[in-house]
Amino acid sequence: MFANFLVPAYFLMLVTFMVMFIHMFATIKIGRPDQVWAKGIPLMPYATAPDNIKIIKNSIQNLFEMPVLYYVMTIFCFIQGLQDQTLIMLSWGYLLLRIIHTGIHLFSQNTMARGLSFVLSNLVLLGMLLGMMRTMH
């Protein structure tokens, strides 16, 4: 499992779905009769959303920003047959850092720790790109 380059990408997709489900359940919860959106979800929901919903929504948005570049690089590596040990380790490292980033985002709001995990995950992406480029002929 740890030798397969695609497995970390699959896990990151699962993390994204988990955060989307958290968002869905939190939104349903505030739609109850005694809650903020008892009359339904407004046309522009972000403006009236409670902070916890905004935090979850921001986390989802983050999972569709830099990770998209990771998915593209993973697809390129797969198509080109690039699957050396360095790229595999970087891929797992990226997954770990994104899980940490998402956890901090959802549960602690420690911006220093979240920023560090963001910077480190982007350095891992850069390492993956450089690793891919070194194989060019």
mmCIF file of C-alpha atoms in Angstrom:
data_model
loop_
_atom_site.group_PDB
_atom_site.id
_atom_site.type_symbol
_atom_site.label_atom_id
_atom_site.label_comp_id
_atom_site.label_asym_id
_atom_site.label_seq_id
_atom_site.Cartn_x
_atom_site.Cartn_y
_atom_site.Cartn_z
ATOM 1 C CA MET A 1 0.000 0.000 0.000
ATOM 2 C CA PHE A 2 2.746 2.501 0.911
ATOM 3 C CA ALA A 3 4.571 1.771 -2.357
ATOM 4 C CA ASN A 4 1.616 2.780 -4.527
ATOM 5 C CA PHE A 5 1.829 6.383 -5.687
ATOM 6 C CA LEU A 6 -1.947 6.756 -6.097
ATOM 7 C CA VAL A 7 -2.988 5.712 -2.577
ATOM 8 C CA PRO A 8 -2.165 9.078 -0.926
ATOM 9 C CA ALA A 9 -4.252 10.841 -3.588
ATOM 10 C CA TYR A 10 -7.171 8.529 -2.828
ATOM 11 C CA PHE A 11 -6.823 9.257 0.893
ATOM 12 C CA LEU A 12 -6.772 13.008 0.243
ATOM 13 C CA MET A 13 -9.972 12.617 -1.754
ATOM 14 C CA LEU A 14 -11.496 10.795 1.238
ATOM 15 C CA VAL A 15 -10.418 13.646 3.534
ATOM 16 C CA THR A 16 -12.152 16.080 1.183
ATOM 17 C CA PHE A 17 -15.342 14.021 1.249
ATOM 18 C CA MET A 18 -15.176 13.789 5.055
ATOM 19 C CA VAL A 19 -14.972 17.580 5.357
ATOM 20 C CA MET A 20 -17.854 17.950 2.883
ATOM 21 C CA PHE A 21 -19.961 15.574 5.000
ATOM 22 C CA ILE A 22 -19.061 17.517 8.156
ATOM 23 C CA HIS A 23 -20.235 20.646 6.350
ATOM 24 C CA MET A 24 -23.429 18.972 5.218
ATOM 25 C CA PHE A 25 -24.342 17.765 8.712
ATOM 26 C CA ALA A 26 -23.480 21.128 10.285
ATOM 27 C CA THR A 27 -25.668 22.876 7.702
ATOM 28 C CA ILE A 28 -28.556 20.486 8.342
ATOM 29 C CA LYS A 29 -28.183 21.120 12.069
ATOM 30 C CA ILE A 30 -28.624 24.895 11.703
ATOM 31 C CA GLY A 31 -31.665 24.332 9.500
ATOM 32 C CA ARG A 32 -33.680 22.946 12.403
ATOM 33 C CA PRO A 33 -36.754 24.918 13.529
ATOM 34 C CA ASP A 34 -35.012 26.672 16.437
ATOM 35 C CA GLN A 35 -31.789 27.469 14.551
ATOM 36 C CA VAL A 36 -30.340 30.236 12.346
ATOM 37 C CA TRP A 37 -31.557 28.890 9.008
ATOM 38 C CA ALA A 38 -34.928 27.573 10.167
ATOM 39 C CA LYS A 39 -36.612 29.149 7.121
ATOM 40 C CA GLY A 40 -34.130 27.533 4.751
ATOM 41 C CA ILE A 41 -30.662 28.209 3.447
ATOM 42 C CA PRO A 42 -30.463 31.818 2.243
ATOM 43 C CA LEU A 43 -29.489 32.734 -1.305
ATOM 44 C CA MET A 44 -26.160 34.110 -0.061
ATOM 45 C CA PRO A 45 -25.536 31.751 2.866
ATOM 46 C CA TYR A 46 -21.980 32.764 3.724
ATOM 47 C CA ALA A 47 -23.009 36.206 5.006
ATOM 48 C CA THR A 48 -25.393 34.823 7.630
ATOM 49 C CA ALA A 49 -23.615 31.561 8.378
ATOM 50 C CA PRO A 50 -22.372 30.907 11.899
ATOM 51 C CA ASP A 51 -18.589 30.953 12.311
ATOM 52 C CA ASN A 52 -18.323 27.157 12.540
ATOM 53 C CA ILE A 53 -19.956 26.818 9.104
ATOM 54 C CA LYS A 54 -17.621 29.473 7.663
ATOM 55 C CA ILE A 55 -14.609 27.607 9.055
ATOM 56 C CA ILE A 56 -15.734 24.312 7.531
ATOM 57 C CA LYS A 57 -16.502 26.024 4.208
ATOM 58 C CA ASN A 58 -13.036 27.635 4.173
ATOM 59 C CA SER A 59 -11.488 24.241 4.839
ATOM 60 C CA ILE A 60 -13.339 22.760 1.862
ATOM 61 C CA GLN A 61 -12.174 25.663 -0.289
ATOM 62 C CA ASN A 62 -8.577 25.045 0.828
ATOM 63 C CA LEU A 63 -8.901 21.398 -0.225
ATOM 64 C CA PHE A 64 -9.713 22.575 -3.758
ATOM 65 C CA GLU A 65 -6.800 24.982 -4.104
ATOM 66 C CA MET A 66 -3.223 23.639 -3.873
ATOM 67 C CA PRO A 67 -4.304 19.980 -3.689
ATOM 68 C CA VAL A 68 -5.539 20.341 -7.277
ATOM 69 C CA LEU A 69 -1.910 20.862 -8.311
ATOM 70 C CA TYR A 70 -1.015 17.730 -6.328
ATOM 71 C CA TYR A 71 -3.693 15.729 -8.153
ATOM 72 C CA VAL A 72 -2.435 16.982 -11.526
ATOM 73 C CA MET A 73 1.141 16.028 -10.666
ATOM 74 C CA THR A 74 -0.028 12.617 -9.468
ATOM 75 C CA ILE A 75 -1.844 12.044 -12.757
ATOM 76 C CA PHE A 76 1.224 13.149 -14.751
ATOM 77 C CA CYS A 77 3.443 10.807 -12.735
ATOM 78 C CA PHE A 78 1.020 7.944 -13.253
ATOM 79 C CA ILE A 79 0.743 8.546 -17.004
ATOM 80 C CA GLN A 80 4.518 8.892 -17.397
ATOM 81 C CA GLY A 81 5.232 5.884 -15.201
ATOM 82 C CA LEU A 82 7.157 7.951 -12.643
ATOM 83 C CA GLN A 83 6.920 6.213 -9.309
ATOM 84 C CA ASP A 84 10.295 6.318 -7.613
ATOM 85 C CA GLN A 85 10.745 6.109 -3.854
ATOM 86 C CA THR A 86 11.314 9.854 -3.477
ATOM 87 C CA LEU A 87 8.072 10.788 -5.225
ATOM 88 C CA ILE A 88 6.161 8.188 -3.219
ATOM 89 C CA MET A 89 7.557 9.526 0.077
ATOM 90 C CA LEU A 90 6.783 13.109 -0.945
ATOM 91 C CA SER A 91 3.246 12.093 -1.873
ATOM 92 C CA TRP A 92 2.682 10.528 1.558
ATOM 93 C CA GLY A 93 4.270 13.573 3.192
ATOM 94 C CA TYR A 94 1.911 15.860 1.309
ATOM 95 C CA LEU A 95 -1.084 13.822 2.451
ATOM 96 C CA LEU A 96 0.069 13.956 6.077
ATOM 97 C CA LEU A 97 0.609 17.716 5.945
ATOM 98 C CA ARG A 98 -2.798 18.303 4.352
ATOM 99 C CA ILE A 99 -4.476 16.189 7.042
ATOM 100 C CA ILE A 100 -2.663 18.234 9.700
ATOM 101 C CA HIS A 101 -3.658 21.487 7.959
ATOM 102 C CA THR A 102 -7.296 20.412 7.729
ATOM 103 C CA GLY A 103 -7.364 19.267 11.360
ATOM 104 C CA ILE A 104 -5.906 22.548 12.574
ATOM 105 C CA HIS A 105 -8.325 24.470 10.372
ATOM 106 C CA LEU A 106 -11.376 22.623 11.675
ATOM 107 C CA PHE A 107 -10.508 22.136 15.320
ATOM 108 C CA SER A 108 -8.019 24.683 16.645
ATOM 109 C CA GLN A 109 -7.696 27.776 14.435
ATOM 110 C CA ASN A 110 -4.006 28.057 15.384
ATOM 111 C CA THR A 111 -2.960 30.182 12.421
ATOM 112 C CA MET A 112 0.772 29.782 13.064
ATOM 113 C CA ALA A 113 0.566 25.980 13.013
ATOM 114 C CA ARG A 114 -1.825 26.016 10.073
ATOM 115 C CA GLY A 115 0.465 28.390 8.180
ATOM 116 C CA LEU A 116 3.463 26.169 8.877
ATOM 117 C CA SER A 117 1.667 23.078 7.607
ATOM 118 C CA PHE A 118 0.592 25.057 4.519
ATOM 119 C CA VAL A 119 4.141 26.233 3.758
ATOM 120 C CA LEU A 120 5.609 22.766 4.343
ATOM 121 C CA SER A 121 2.982 21.109 2.146
ATOM 122 C CA ASN A 122 3.768 23.586 -0.639
ATOM 123 C CA LEU A 123 7.482 22.849 -0.293
ATOM 124 C CA VAL A 124 6.641 19.161 -0.660
ATOM 125 C CA LEU A 125 4.709 19.998 -3.850
ATOM 126 C CA LEU A 126 7.724 21.900 -5.136
ATOM 127 C CA GLY A 127 9.896 18.888 -4.307
ATOM 128 C CA MET A 128 7.521 16.659 -6.243
ATOM 129 C CA LEU A 129 7.667 18.991 -9.238
ATOM 130 C CA LEU A 130 11.463 19.086 -9.142
ATOM 131 C CA GLY A 131 11.520 15.297 -8.804
ATOM 132 C CA MET A 132 9.340 15.003 -11.876
ATOM 133 C CA MET A 133 11.467 17.475 -13.818
ATOM 134 C CA ARG A 134 14.711 15.611 -13.109
ATOM 135 C CA THR A 135 13.341 12.648 -15.043
ATOM 136 C CA MET A 136 12.779 14.713 -18.190
ATOM 137 C CA HIS A 137 14.908 13.781 -21.139
#
